[in-house]
Short mmCIF file of C-alpha atoms and ligand atoms in Angstrom, two decimals:
data_model
loop_
_atom_site.label_atom_id
_atom_site.label_comp_id
_atom_site.label_asym_id
_atom_site.label_seq_id
_atom_site.Cartn_x
_atom_site.Cartn_y
_atom_site.Cartn_z
CA MET F 265 5.77 -11.61 -1.49
CA LYS F 266 5.38 -11.54 2.65
CA SER F 267 3.08 -13.08 4.72
CA GLU F 268 1.61 -10.19 5.73
CA CYS F 269 -2.20 -9.18 5.29
CA ILE F 270 -2.60 -5.39 6.03
CA LEU F 271 -5.82 -3.58 7.27
CA VAL F 272 -5.25 0.63 6.25
CA ILE F 273 -8.62 2.22 7.95
CA GLY F 274 -9.06 5.72 6.09
CA ALA F 275 -7.86 4.53 2.65
CA ASN F 276 -9.45 7.20 0.65
CA GLY F 277 -8.02 9.59 2.55
CA GLN F 278 -5.47 11.98 1.51
CA ILE F 279 -3.01 9.61 3.29
CA GLY F 280 -4.79 6.10 2.88
CA SER F 281 -5.64 6.20 -0.90
CA VAL F 282 -1.76 6.80 -1.91
CA LEU F 283 -0.35 3.91 0.69
CA VAL F 284 -2.62 1.38 -0.13
CA GLU F 285 -0.97 1.32 -3.82
CA TYR F 286 1.81 1.41 -2.12
CA LEU F 287 1.28 -0.84 -0.40
CA ARG F 288 0.11 -3.59 -2.69
CA GLU F 289 2.96 -2.77 -4.76
CA ILE F 290 5.15 -3.88 -2.05
CA TYR F 291 2.80 -6.86 -0.41
CA GLY F 292 1.13 -7.98 -3.05
CA ASP F 293 -3.06 -6.80 -3.73
CA ASP F 294 -4.29 -10.22 -2.12
CA ASN F 295 -1.97 -8.78 1.37
CA ILE F 296 -3.83 -5.59 1.51
CA VAL F 297 -7.01 -4.54 2.69
CA ALA F 298 -8.16 -1.59 2.29
CA SER F 299 -11.19 0.12 4.03
CA ASP F 300 -13.31 3.11 4.98
CA ILE F 301 -16.53 4.74 5.90
CA ARG F 302 -17.76 4.59 2.59
CA MET F 303 -16.65 2.45 -0.41
CA ARG F 304 -14.79 3.68 -3.47
CA ASP F 305 -15.28 4.39 -6.90
CA GLY F 306 -13.10 2.19 -9.02
CA HIS F 307 -11.05 0.67 -6.10
CA ASN F 308 -9.58 -2.76 -7.46
CA GLY F 309 -8.94 -4.75 -4.41
CA ILE F 310 -10.08 -5.62 -1.47
CA PHE F 311 -12.55 -3.24 0.16
CA GLU F 312 -14.26 -3.18 3.58
CA LYS F 313 -16.63 -0.78 3.79
CA LEU F 314 -15.97 0.42 7.79
CA ASP F 315 -17.30 2.95 10.46
CA ALA F 316 -14.15 3.02 12.15
CA THR F 317 -16.17 4.14 15.19
CA ASP F 318 -17.60 -0.11 15.13
CA GLY F 319 -15.45 -1.98 17.56
CA LYS F 320 -17.18 -5.07 16.56
CA ALA F 321 -16.92 -4.48 12.70
CA MET F 322 -13.56 -3.24 12.86
CA SER F 323 -12.21 -6.51 15.40
CA ALA F 324 -14.78 -8.86 13.15
CA ILE F 325 -12.85 -7.83 9.36
CA VAL F 326 -9.35 -8.26 12.07
CA LYS F 327 -10.46 -11.35 12.46
CA LYS F 328 -12.09 -12.51 8.75
CA TYR F 329 -8.09 -11.35 6.77
CA LYS F 330 -5.82 -12.24 9.68
CA ILE F 331 -4.48 -8.94 9.81
CA THR F 332 -1.28 -9.03 10.73
CA GLN F 333 -1.00 -4.77 10.64
CA ILE F 334 -3.14 -1.90 10.76
CA TYR F 335 -2.30 1.21 9.46
CA HIS F 336 -4.73 3.54 11.26
CA LEU F 337 -5.36 6.85 9.15
CA ALA F 338 -8.70 7.90 9.72
CA ALA F 339 -8.73 11.33 11.91
CA ILE F 340 -10.45 14.66 11.76
CA LEU F 341 -7.86 17.38 10.90
CA SER F 342 -6.36 20.14 12.07
CA ALA F 343 -8.51 23.01 10.97
CA LYS F 344 -12.25 21.24 10.96
CA GLY F 345 -11.81 19.83 14.07
CA GLU F 346 -12.06 23.32 15.63
CA GLN F 347 -15.40 23.45 13.84
CA GLU F 348 -16.46 20.81 16.30
CA PRO F 349 -14.26 20.11 19.30
CA LEU F 350 -15.67 17.75 21.10
CA LYS F 351 -17.05 15.61 18.67
CA THR F 352 -13.59 16.10 17.18
CA TRP F 353 -12.12 14.00 20.71
CA ASP F 354 -14.76 11.83 20.23
CA ILE F 355 -14.10 10.78 16.66
CA ASN F 356 -10.11 10.39 16.55
CA MET F 357 -9.62 8.78 20.43
CA GLN F 358 -12.67 6.90 19.31
CA THR F 359 -11.51 4.66 16.45
CA TYR F 360 -8.21 4.80 17.94
CA PHE F 361 -9.71 2.96 20.73
CA ASN F 362 -11.06 0.33 18.80
CA VAL F 363 -7.63 -0.05 17.01
CA LEU F 364 -5.62 -0.41 20.02
CA GLU F 365 -8.20 -3.16 21.32
CA ALA F 366 -9.00 -5.37 18.03
CA ALA F 367 -4.50 -5.62 18.24
CA ARG F 368 -4.46 -6.32 21.55
CA GLU F 369 -7.11 -8.92 20.49
CA ASN F 370 -6.21 -10.55 17.57
CA LYS F 371 -2.55 -10.01 18.21
CA VAL F 372 -2.10 -7.73 15.48
CA SER F 373 1.77 -7.79 15.11
CA LYS F 374 2.69 -4.14 13.75
CA VAL F 375 0.17 -0.92 14.12
CA PHE F 376 1.00 2.41 12.65
CA TYR F 377 -0.55 5.51 13.86
CA PRO F 378 -0.21 9.09 12.11
CA SER F 379 0.57 11.30 14.63
CA SER F 380 1.44 14.85 13.30
CA ILE F 381 3.74 18.42 14.34
CA ALA F 382 0.23 19.38 15.68
CA VAL F 383 1.44 17.65 18.69
CA PHE F 384 3.95 20.81 19.37
CA GLY F 385 1.74 23.62 20.65
CA ASP F 386 2.46 27.32 21.79
CA HIS F 387 5.82 27.73 23.03
CA VAL F 388 7.29 25.08 21.26
CA ASP F 389 10.55 26.61 19.92
CA ASN F 390 11.36 27.38 16.37
CA LYS F 391 12.35 24.15 15.71
CA ALA F 392 10.88 21.86 17.24
CA ASP F 393 13.29 18.78 19.29
CA GLN F 394 12.05 15.36 19.47
CA PHE F 395 11.63 15.32 23.18
CA SER F 396 10.12 18.71 22.90
CA PHE F 397 7.21 19.52 25.55
CA LEU F 398 4.31 18.56 23.96
CA ASN F 399 1.69 21.64 24.35
CA PRO F 400 -0.93 21.32 22.06
CA ALA F 401 -3.41 24.48 20.74
CA THR F 402 -5.81 22.41 18.82
CA VAL F 403 -8.23 19.36 19.68
CA TYR F 404 -6.57 17.59 16.53
CA GLY F 405 -3.45 18.26 18.36
CA ILE F 406 -4.77 17.53 22.00
CA SER F 407 -5.75 13.91 20.71
CA LYS F 408 -2.66 13.22 18.56
CA ALA F 409 -1.12 13.77 21.63
CA ALA F 410 -3.15 11.44 23.35
CA GLY F 411 -2.77 8.85 20.94
CA GLU F 412 1.36 8.60 21.17
CA ASN F 413 0.78 8.26 24.97
CA TRP F 414 -1.79 5.62 25.10
CA SER F 415 0.46 3.98 21.27
CA ASN F 416 3.35 4.67 24.63
CA TYR F 417 1.13 2.41 27.22
CA TYR F 418 -0.18 -0.30 25.27
CA PHE F 419 2.83 -1.01 24.14
CA LYS F 420 4.67 -1.04 27.17
CA ARG F 421 1.73 -2.84 29.28
CA TYR F 422 0.70 -5.25 26.44
CA GLY F 423 3.66 -5.38 23.72
CA THR F 424 1.81 -4.51 21.49
CA ASP F 425 4.58 -3.16 18.62
CA ILE F 426 2.69 0.19 17.55
CA ARG F 427 5.26 2.97 15.30
CA SER F 428 4.43 6.15 14.68
CA LEU F 429 5.65 9.78 13.33
CA ARG F 430 4.57 12.68 13.60
CA TYR F 431 3.83 14.27 10.14
CA PRO F 432 4.15 17.34 8.30
CA GLY F 433 2.23 18.73 6.29
CA ILE F 434 2.55 16.81 3.36
CA VAL F 435 2.35 17.63 0.17
CA GLY F 436 1.09 14.70 -3.57
CA TYR F 437 -0.55 14.97 -6.21
CA GLN F 438 -1.94 11.51 -6.58
CA SER F 439 -4.97 12.53 -3.84
CA MET F 440 -6.21 16.37 -2.45
CA PRO F 441 -6.13 16.88 1.90
CA GLY F 442 -8.88 18.24 3.70
CA GLY F 443 -9.69 19.77 6.96
CA GLY F 444 -5.76 20.54 7.55
CA THR F 445 -3.94 23.54 8.25
CA THR F 446 -1.36 22.25 5.20
CA ASP F 447 -3.88 22.06 2.74
CA TYR F 448 -2.80 25.20 1.21
CA ALA F 449 0.43 24.28 0.23
CA VAL F 450 -1.24 21.36 -2.09
CA ASP F 451 -3.82 23.91 -3.93
CA ILE F 452 -1.44 26.39 -4.54
CA TYR F 453 -0.01 23.70 -7.14
CA HIS F 454 -3.68 22.21 -8.67
CA LYS F 455 -4.40 26.47 -9.01
CA ALA F 456 -1.02 27.29 -10.67
CA VAL F 457 -1.35 23.96 -13.03
CA LYS F 458 -4.78 25.64 -14.30
CA GLY F 459 -3.97 28.55 -14.18
CA GLU F 460 -5.94 30.48 -11.82
CA ASP F 461 -5.00 32.79 -9.56
CA PHE F 462 -4.44 31.94 -5.87
CA GLU F 463 -5.93 32.67 -2.41
CA CYS F 464 -3.63 31.91 0.44
CA PHE F 465 -5.16 31.76 4.16
CA LEU F 466 -2.21 31.80 5.83
CA LYS F 467 0.19 35.64 6.24
CA SER F 468 2.92 34.80 3.30
CA GLU F 469 5.75 34.49 5.73
CA THR F 470 4.28 31.47 7.75
CA THR F 471 7.52 28.79 7.77
CA LEU F 472 5.81 25.39 8.38
CA PRO F 473 7.46 22.10 8.44
CA MET F 474 6.22 19.88 5.23
CA ILE F 475 6.91 16.32 3.31
CA TYR F 476 6.42 15.15 0.19
CA ILE F 477 4.29 12.15 -0.66
CA SER F 478 7.05 9.77 -1.38
CA ASP F 479 9.43 10.76 1.47
CA ALA F 480 6.33 10.34 3.63
CA MET F 481 5.54 6.95 2.32
CA ASP F 482 9.02 6.01 2.30
CA ALA F 483 9.51 7.10 6.47
CA THR F 484 6.19 5.09 6.57
CA VAL F 485 7.31 1.55 5.52
CA ARG F 486 10.71 2.15 6.50
CA LEU F 487 9.97 2.63 10.03
CA MET F 488 7.45 -0.34 9.61
CA GLU F 489 9.88 -2.54 8.80
CA ALA F 490 12.34 -1.03 11.14
CA PRO F 491 14.06 -4.13 13.25
CA ALA F 492 11.78 -3.55 16.74
CA GLU F 493 15.20 -3.50 18.93
CA LYS F 494 16.33 -0.21 16.91
CA LEU F 495 13.80 1.72 18.04
CA THR F 496 13.62 4.11 21.13
CA VAL F 497 11.18 6.00 20.50
CA ARG F 498 7.71 4.61 21.20
CA THR F 499 5.13 7.56 21.23
CA GLY F 500 5.90 9.30 18.21
CA TYR F 501 8.76 10.31 15.84
CA ASN F 502 9.47 13.62 14.69
CA LEU F 503 9.76 13.13 10.83
CA ALA F 504 11.34 16.38 8.75
CA GLY F 505 11.32 16.75 5.12
CA MET F 506 11.86 20.42 3.90
CA SER F 507 9.95 23.97 4.99
CA PHE F 508 9.15 26.44 3.43
CA SER F 509 5.94 29.34 3.45
CA PRO F 510 3.75 30.57 1.87
CA LYS F 511 5.98 33.50 -0.53
CA GLU F 512 8.57 30.59 -1.44
CA ILE F 513 6.05 28.01 -2.69
CA ALA F 514 5.23 30.91 -4.65
CA GLU F 515 8.35 31.23 -6.20
CA SER F 516 9.63 28.21 -6.47
CA ILE F 517 6.55 27.73 -8.92
CA GLN F 518 6.86 30.56 -10.63
CA LYS F 519 11.07 29.25 -11.85
CA THR F 520 7.91 27.29 -14.10
CA ILE F 521 4.85 29.47 -14.65
CA PRO F 522 6.19 33.29 -14.09
CA ASP F 523 2.73 34.60 -14.35
CA PHE F 524 1.36 33.02 -11.34
CA LYS F 525 -0.14 35.34 -8.84
CA VAL F 526 -0.71 34.69 -5.15
CA THR F 527 -3.21 36.59 -2.49
CA TYR F 528 -3.27 36.31 1.28
CA LYS F 529 -6.23 36.32 3.38
CA PRO F 530 -5.49 34.92 6.67
CA ASP F 531 -8.36 33.80 8.41
CA PHE F 532 -8.72 31.10 11.74
CA ARG F 533 -6.45 29.21 10.28
CA GLN F 534 -3.31 31.35 10.31
CA ALA F 535 -3.78 30.65 14.28
CA ILE F 536 -3.10 27.42 14.15
CA ALA F 537 -0.17 27.72 12.39
CA GLU F 538 1.46 29.90 14.62
CA SER F 539 1.00 27.90 17.37
CA TRP F 540 3.42 25.10 15.35
CA PRO F 541 7.07 24.98 14.98
CA ALA F 542 8.51 26.52 11.52
CA GLU F 543 10.98 23.36 11.85
CA ILE F 544 10.96 19.35 12.83
CA ASP F 545 14.08 18.13 14.54
CA ASP F 546 14.37 14.63 13.53
CA SER F 547 18.11 13.56 14.12
CA GLN F 548 16.32 10.59 16.34
CA ALA F 549 14.19 9.23 13.54
CA ARG F 550 18.13 9.30 11.64
CA LYS F 551 19.97 7.50 14.07
CA ASP F 552 17.55 4.95 15.06
CA TRP F 553 16.46 3.69 11.48
CA GLY F 554 17.96 5.49 8.77
CA TRP F 555 15.51 8.08 8.27
CA ARG F 556 16.85 10.61 5.06
CA PRO F 557 13.72 12.14 2.70
CA ALA F 558 15.22 12.77 -1.00
CA TYR F 559 12.93 15.94 -2.06
CA SER F 560 14.12 19.50 -1.91
CA LEU F 561 11.06 22.41 -2.40
CA ASP F 562 12.26 22.60 -5.46
CA LYS F 563 12.66 19.18 -6.90
CA MET F 564 8.66 18.45 -5.58
CA THR F 565 8.01 21.73 -7.53
CA GLU F 566 9.19 20.51 -10.43
CA GLU F 567 7.07 16.36 -9.74
CA MET F 568 4.05 18.10 -8.61
CA ILE F 569 3.90 20.50 -11.97
CA THR F 570 4.55 17.98 -13.77
CA GLN F 571 2.43 14.91 -12.58
CA LEU F 572 -0.48 18.06 -12.42
CA ARG F 573 -0.18 18.75 -15.64
CA LYS F 574 -0.42 15.45 -17.11
CA LYS F 575 -4.29 15.47 -14.94
CA TYR F 576 -5.40 18.70 -16.12
CA ASP F 577 -4.26 18.62 -19.93
C1 LIG Y 257 -2.80 19.49 9.03
O1 LIG Y 257 -2.79 20.17 9.29
O2 LIG Y 257 -3.76 19.26 10.40
C2 LIG Y 257 -2.70 18.32 9.04
C3 LIG Y 257 -1.36 18.05 10.00
C4 LIG Y 257 0.03 18.46 9.77
O3 LIG Y 257 -1.56 17.02 10.58
N1 LIG Y 257 -2.19 18.26 7.62
#
């Protein structure tokens, strides 16, 4: 067992709920403190109710458990963020400033900050380079790009060891995403396994970068465990798993569920998706800390269908 005590903020969300279990396996149940604005029913393990906009409350938890690492996963995502832009900016930035300050004041040794492909925006190339110009088109993307720059600032100015990934859309069976543009790629599997048709809010050919949840967990902890001297990027590392369109994921599902039907009714999320690159170049992550994804679209489909059948059958 390692002598770490890890605080996960946003532990009830799509990534947080899976990450808490993943970290508990590695570091032991007693070394993981899950936290979110609401208690989670049935959570066994340490859980602290925390409104991450409350900096004092956050710092008190960091002190109480002598936290050594913080994973900050609380944020309003791209699609929901467009409904209330200023509130999204306030929440995404205030919660992150609280994390940065709690880490600095309490000498937390490492912080994980989830960035996103949403930092790229209009005029980005179809395949976004690690050092592409950041011109985000959503308030969520603007907050993530700003957060990356603040990470770099705290690292340079105070030596806070912050590590960050630009997550693509994350697909997993354990939890549901909420408020994102890539959420359709999780919903589609639930509908298919339940024997229902699916209406997609993106056009059939809209290709976006995505990653399977196991690969996302592996990348996250691999980055956090990498020796600091290997890391050359202190804003956010590009991270790729696979890229596909709604049509391609539907075809992948139809290999197992041939009568599955998808219709297309694009809404405001189409413009968000079109502002993002179709692919991400993650060669810097591969070079610096040995990143390699294990899942292709068909391999992910197989596992999603198998796992969701256990849930719904
Ligand atoms: C979203 O769709 O907003 C997120 C993301 C790509 O960061 N899943």
